[in-house]
Amino acid sequence: MANIWRGALRHAGWLLGIAVIAIVVAAVLRIGDLHAFAMMLGDARPGWLLVAVVLQATTYASVAAGWAFVLAEARQPQPFRKLYPIAVGKLFADQVIPVAGMGGNLYLVDRLTVLGVHRGHAVAALLVAMTGFYAAYGVLALAMLVMVWIKGLASIWIAGFVAIFLVVATAIPGLALWIRRRGRRPFSPAFVRFASIRTLVAIVGEAPKRLLVDRQLIMRVAAVNSLVFLADAASLTVCFLALGHPVGFAVAFVAVMTASMLATLCPIPLGLGTFEAGSTGMLTLMDVPVEAALAATLLLRVFTVWLPLLPGLVLIRSALADTSLRQRLPGR
């Protein structure tokens, strides 16, 4: 029965995301100029689109660099060319595989152990990367709030939204580190009845403490993770250039951060609908024509979500096949 409910909730999330996208598009087509919207998408300049592809390629390099820092500190360095595909596969697992299974995190630990990394150090790479990612996320969220205030658009609602996000951004790595400090002491049955919590409890205790409390290491990982958000903002700027409707980088940064936070707080697969609504809404608030705002946002989503899905799927299928083979080997 529990599996039935989980499956129903997962499908409901997809349907809700698709419904939100439909509402956003319908609102734009009703409010804006349908002809202008279609013309912008049809006349997108391929040269700028190639720049967006390059910018998105750097986001995976930034994520892989964070893991490389941790593994080097653990004296188990790995070639960057092997970490980069893991970053692509983890994106697919994070966005498509249900959160209850901690898909992307388990995929990362599994792939690193396959490369010969000690499991404890693989878990440390996961936890330090998670801490660095949310540290960068939180700092950039505050920077976004400052930019909104400078533009005269700040309100109690936007401030409250950012505050809620900061609580969540602090709680996620905080929970993992708290579990690590508890060690192997038993947890309340009510606490571990969720699959994601049981999985976290099972693997977190294996990470060496010295890596988890290394502030300089965390700061370096946070620095490279901040480049992911900056590259996304630059990609949105380029999407506007491709559509022939340039906007400033600061405008694109505010839109990307708002949309990313909204997608993080709403547990819908791929951030379907929530990201598009957040980006389009914020861009419109900053006086970008609604047709251009939605067109650029949809283009950005092609590069950040839809294009990486195919290579991600191939990598995940390969990993599953490899895991199945290893489980069938003698002595396993």
Coordinates of C-alpha atoms in Angstrom, one line a residue:
M1 CA 0.0 0.0 0.0
A2 CA 2.9 2.4 0.8
N3 CA 4.4 1.8 -2.6
I4 CA 1.0 2.6 -4.2
W5 CA 0.8 5.9 -2.3
R6 CA 4.4 6.9 -3.2
G7 CA 3.7 6.1 -6.9
A8 CA 0.5 8.2 -6.8
L9 CA 2.2 11.1 -5.1
R10 CA 5.1 11.0 -7.7
H11 CA 2.6 11.0 -10.6
A12 CA 0.7 13.8 -8.9
G13 CA 3.9 15.9 -8.7
W14 CA 4.5 15.5 -12.5
L15 CA 0.9 16.3 -13.3
L16 CA 0.9 19.4 -11.0
G17 CA 4.1 20.6 -12.7
I18 CA 2.7 20.2 -16.2
A19 CA -0.5 22.0 -15.1
V20 CA 1.5 24.9 -13.7
I21 CA 3.4 25.2 -17.0
A22 CA 0.2 25.2 -18.9
I23 CA -1.2 27.9 -16.7
V24 CA 1.9 30.1 -17.2
V25 CA 1.9 29.6 -21.0
A26 CA -1.9 30.3 -21.2
A27 CA -1.6 33.4 -19.1
V28 CA 1.2 34.7 -21.3
L29 CA -0.7 34.0 -24.5
R30 CA -3.7 35.7 -23.1
I31 CA -1.9 38.8 -21.8
G32 CA 0.9 39.1 -24.3
D33 CA 1.3 39.1 -28.0
L34 CA 1.1 35.6 -29.3
H35 CA 2.7 36.6 -32.6
A36 CA 5.6 38.3 -30.9
F37 CA 6.1 35.2 -28.7
A38 CA 6.2 32.9 -31.6
M39 CA 8.5 35.2 -33.7
M40 CA 11.1 35.4 -30.9
L41 CA 11.3 31.6 -30.5
G42 CA 11.4 31.1 -34.3
D43 CA 14.1 33.7 -34.9
A44 CA 16.5 32.7 -32.1
R45 CA 20.1 33.2 -33.1
P46 CA 22.0 29.9 -33.1
G47 CA 25.3 31.6 -32.3
W48 CA 24.1 32.7 -28.9
L49 CA 22.5 29.3 -28.3
L50 CA 25.9 27.7 -28.7
V51 CA 27.3 30.1 -26.0
A52 CA 24.5 28.9 -23.7
V53 CA 25.5 25.3 -24.3
V54 CA 29.1 26.2 -23.3
L55 CA 28.0 28.0 -20.2
Q56 CA 25.9 25.1 -19.1
A57 CA 28.9 22.7 -19.7
T58 CA 30.8 24.8 -17.1
T59 CA 28.1 24.1 -14.5
Y60 CA 29.0 20.4 -14.4
A61 CA 32.7 21.2 -14.3
S62 CA 32.0 23.4 -11.2
V63 CA 30.2 20.6 -9.5
A64 CA 32.9 18.0 -10.3
A65 CA 35.6 20.5 -9.1
G66 CA 33.9 20.5 -5.7
W67 CA 34.2 16.8 -5.4
A68 CA 37.7 16.9 -6.7
F69 CA 38.7 19.3 -3.9
V70 CA 37.3 16.9 -1.2
L71 CA 38.9 13.8 -2.7
A72 CA 42.2 15.5 -3.0
E73 CA 42.0 16.5 0.7
A74 CA 41.1 12.8 1.5
R75 CA 44.3 11.8 -0.5
Q76 CA 42.2 9.8 -3.0
P77 CA 42.3 12.1 -6.0
Q78 CA 40.3 11.1 -9.1
P79 CA 40.8 12.3 -12.8
F80 CA 38.5 15.2 -13.6
R81 CA 37.4 13.4 -16.8
K82 CA 35.9 10.6 -14.7
L83 CA 34.1 13.0 -12.3
Y84 CA 32.5 15.1 -15.0
P85 CA 30.2 12.4 -16.3
I86 CA 29.1 11.7 -12.7
A87 CA 28.0 15.3 -12.4
V88 CA 25.8 14.9 -15.5
G89 CA 24.3 11.6 -14.3
K90 CA 23.7 13.1 -10.8
L91 CA 21.6 15.9 -12.3
F92 CA 19.4 13.3 -14.0
A93 CA 19.0 11.3 -10.8
D94 CA 18.4 14.4 -8.7
Q95 CA 15.6 15.7 -10.9
V96 CA 13.9 12.5 -12.1
I97 CA 14.4 9.9 -9.4
P98 CA 12.1 10.4 -6.4
V99 CA 13.6 12.4 -3.5
A100 CA 12.6 9.6 -1.1
G101 CA 15.3 7.5 -2.6
M102 CA 18.0 10.2 -2.4
G103 CA 18.7 9.2 -6.0
G104 CA 21.4 11.7 -6.9
N105 CA 23.3 11.3 -3.6
L106 CA 23.2 7.5 -3.8
Y107 CA 24.3 7.6 -7.4
L108 CA 27.3 9.9 -6.5
V109 CA 28.5 7.6 -3.6
D110 CA 28.1 4.5 -5.8
R111 CA 30.0 5.9 -8.7
L112 CA 32.9 7.2 -6.5
T113 CA 33.2 3.8 -4.9
V114 CA 33.3 2.2 -8.3
L115 CA 36.3 4.5 -9.1
G116 CA 38.1 3.1 -6.1
V117 CA 37.3 5.8 -3.5
H118 CA 36.8 4.6 0.0
R119 CA 33.1 4.7 0.8
G120 CA 33.6 7.0 3.8
H121 CA 35.5 9.5 1.6
A122 CA 32.8 9.2 -1.0
V123 CA 30.2 10.1 1.6
A124 CA 32.4 13.0 2.7
A125 CA 32.5 14.3 -0.8
L126 CA 28.7 14.2 -0.8
L127 CA 28.3 15.9 2.5
V128 CA 30.9 18.6 2.0
A129 CA 29.5 19.3 -1.5
M130 CA 26.0 19.5 -0.1
T131 CA 27.2 21.9 2.6
G132 CA 29.1 24.0 0.2
F133 CA 26.2 24.1 -2.3
Y134 CA 23.7 25.3 0.2
A135 CA 26.2 27.8 1.7
A136 CA 26.7 29.3 -1.8
Y137 CA 22.9 29.1 -2.4
G138 CA 22.1 31.0 0.8
V139 CA 24.7 33.8 0.2
L140 CA 23.5 34.3 -3.4
A141 CA 19.9 34.3 -2.2
L142 CA 20.8 37.2 0.1
A143 CA 22.6 39.0 -2.8
M144 CA 19.4 38.6 -4.8
L145 CA 17.4 40.2 -2.0
V146 CA 19.8 43.1 -1.9
M147 CA 19.5 43.6 -5.7
V148 CA 15.7 43.5 -5.5
W149 CA 15.8 46.1 -2.7
I150 CA 18.1 48.3 -4.8
K151 CA 15.7 48.1 -7.7
G152 CA 12.9 49.2 -5.3
L153 CA 11.0 46.0 -5.7
A154 CA 11.6 44.5 -2.2
S155 CA 8.5 43.7 -0.1
I156 CA 7.7 41.8 3.0
W157 CA 6.5 38.9 0.8
I158 CA 9.8 38.6 -1.0
A159 CA 11.8 39.0 2.2
G160 CA 9.6 36.3 3.8
F161 CA 10.1 34.0 0.8
V162 CA 13.9 34.4 1.1
A163 CA 13.8 33.8 4.8
I164 CA 11.8 30.6 4.4
F165 CA 14.3 29.4 1.8
L166 CA 17.3 30.2 4.1
V167 CA 15.7 28.1 6.8
V168 CA 15.4 25.2 4.4
A169 CA 18.9 25.7 3.0
T170 CA 20.3 25.6 6.5
A171 CA 18.3 22.7 7.6
I172 CA 19.2 20.3 4.8
P173 CA 23.0 20.1 5.4
G174 CA 22.4 20.8 9.1
L175 CA 20.4 17.6 9.3
A176 CA 23.1 15.5 7.7
L177 CA 25.8 17.0 10.0
W178 CA 23.6 16.4 13.1
I179 CA 23.1 12.8 12.1
R180 CA 26.9 12.5 11.6
R181 CA 27.6 13.9 15.1
R182 CA 25.1 11.4 16.7
G183 CA 27.1 8.5 15.5
R184 CA 25.4 5.1 15.8
R185 CA 23.0 6.0 18.7
P186 CA 19.5 4.7 17.8
F187 CA 16.9 7.1 16.5
S188 CA 13.3 7.4 17.3
P189 CA 11.2 5.0 15.1
A190 CA 9.1 8.0 14.1
F191 CA 12.2 9.8 12.8
V192 CA 13.5 7.0 10.6
R193 CA 10.2 5.8 9.2
F194 CA 10.9 7.8 6.0
A195 CA 13.1 6.1 3.4
S196 CA 15.2 9.2 2.8
I197 CA 16.0 9.5 6.5
R198 CA 16.9 5.8 6.9
T199 CA 19.2 6.0 3.9
L200 CA 20.9 9.2 5.2
V201 CA 21.4 7.6 8.7
A202 CA 22.9 4.5 7.1
I203 CA 25.6 6.3 5.1
V204 CA 26.4 9.6 6.8
G205 CA 28.2 8.0 9.8
E206 CA 30.9 6.7 7.5
A207 CA 32.3 10.1 6.6
P208 CA 35.6 11.2 8.3
K209 CA 34.9 14.1 10.7
R210 CA 38.1 16.0 9.7
L211 CA 36.8 16.6 6.2
L212 CA 33.4 17.7 7.4
V213 CA 34.7 20.4 9.7
D214 CA 37.4 21.7 7.3
R215 CA 36.2 25.3 6.9
Q216 CA 38.7 26.2 4.1
L217 CA 37.6 23.1 2.2
I218 CA 34.0 24.0 2.6
M219 CA 34.6 27.6 1.4
R220 CA 36.5 26.3 -1.7
V221 CA 33.6 23.9 -2.5
A222 CA 31.1 26.7 -1.9
A223 CA 33.0 29.0 -4.2
V224 CA 32.9 26.6 -7.2
N225 CA 29.2 25.8 -6.5
S226 CA 28.4 29.5 -6.7
L227 CA 29.7 29.5 -10.3
V228 CA 26.7 27.1 -11.1
F229 CA 24.2 29.9 -10.3
L230 CA 26.2 32.5 -12.0
A231 CA 26.5 30.4 -15.1
D232 CA 22.7 29.9 -15.1
A233 CA 22.2 33.6 -14.9
A234 CA 24.7 34.2 -17.7
S235 CA 22.9 31.5 -19.7
L236 CA 19.5 33.4 -19.3
T237 CA 21.2 36.6 -20.3
V238 CA 22.5 34.8 -23.5
C239 CA 19.0 33.4 -24.1
F240 CA 17.6 37.0 -24.2
L241 CA 20.4 38.0 -26.6
A242 CA 19.5 35.0 -28.8
L243 CA 15.9 36.3 -28.9
G244 CA 17.0 39.8 -29.8
H245 CA 15.8 41.3 -26.5
P246 CA 18.9 42.0 -24.3
V247 CA 18.6 42.4 -20.5
G248 CA 21.2 43.1 -17.9
F249 CA 23.0 40.3 -16.0
A250 CA 21.6 41.5 -12.7
V251 CA 18.0 41.1 -14.0
A252 CA 18.8 37.6 -15.2
F253 CA 20.5 36.8 -11.9
V254 CA 17.5 37.9 -9.8
A255 CA 15.1 35.9 -12.0
V256 CA 17.2 32.7 -11.9
M257 CA 17.7 32.9 -8.1
T258 CA 13.9 33.5 -7.5
A259 CA 13.0 30.7 -9.8
S260 CA 15.5 28.3 -8.3
M261 CA 14.4 29.0 -4.8
L262 CA 10.8 28.5 -5.7
A263 CA 11.6 25.2 -7.5
T264 CA 13.6 24.1 -4.4
L265 CA 10.7 24.8 -2.0
C266 CA 8.1 23.1 -4.2
P267 CA 8.7 19.3 -4.4
I268 CA 7.7 18.9 -8.1
P269 CA 9.9 16.8 -10.4
L270 CA 12.3 18.9 -12.6
G271 CA 10.8 22.0 -11.0
L272 CA 8.2 21.8 -13.7
G273 CA 6.1 24.9 -13.8
T274 CA 7.4 26.4 -10.6
F275 CA 10.7 27.5 -12.2
E276 CA 9.0 28.9 -15.3
A277 CA 6.4 30.7 -13.2
G278 CA 9.0 32.2 -10.8
S279 CA 11.4 33.4 -13.6
T280 CA 8.6 34.8 -15.8
G281 CA 6.9 36.5 -12.9
M282 CA 10.1 38.1 -11.6
L283 CA 11.2 39.2 -15.0
T284 CA 7.8 40.8 -15.7
L285 CA 8.0 42.6 -12.3
M286 CA 11.3 44.0 -13.5
D287 CA 9.6 45.4 -16.7
V288 CA 10.7 42.7 -19.1
P289 CA 7.8 42.1 -21.6
V290 CA 6.0 38.9 -20.6
E291 CA 6.4 37.3 -24.1
A292 CA 10.2 37.8 -24.0
A293 CA 10.4 36.7 -20.3
L294 CA 8.6 33.3 -21.0
A295 CA 10.5 32.7 -24.3
A296 CA 13.9 33.2 -22.7
T297 CA 12.9 31.1 -19.6
L298 CA 11.8 28.2 -21.8
L299 CA 15.0 28.4 -23.8
L300 CA 17.0 28.3 -20.6
R301 CA 15.1 25.3 -19.4
V302 CA 16.0 23.5 -22.7
F303 CA 19.7 23.9 -21.8
T304 CA 19.5 23.3 -18.0
V305 CA 17.0 20.4 -18.0
W306 CA 15.9 18.9 -21.2
L307 CA 19.1 18.6 -23.2
P308 CA 21.0 16.9 -20.3
L309 CA 18.3 14.3 -19.8
L310 CA 19.4 12.0 -22.6
P311 CA 23.0 11.7 -21.6
G312 CA 21.9 11.5 -18.0
L313 CA 19.6 8.7 -18.7
V314 CA 22.3 6.8 -20.6
L315 CA 24.7 7.2 -17.6
I316 CA 22.1 6.1 -15.1
R317 CA 21.2 3.0 -17.1
S318 CA 24.9 2.2 -17.4
A319 CA 25.3 2.6 -13.7
L320 CA 22.3 0.4 -12.9
A321 CA 23.6 -2.3 -15.3
D322 CA 27.1 -2.1 -13.7
T323 CA 25.6 -2.4 -10.2
S324 CA 23.5 -5.4 -11.2
L325 CA 26.6 -7.1 -12.7
R326 CA 28.7 -6.5 -9.6
Q327 CA 25.9 -8.0 -7.4
R328 CA 26.0 -11.2 -9.5
L329 CA 29.8 -11.6 -9.2
P330 CA 31.0 -14.4 -7.0
G331 CA 31.7 -13.3 -3.4
R332 CA 29.3 -10.4 -3.6

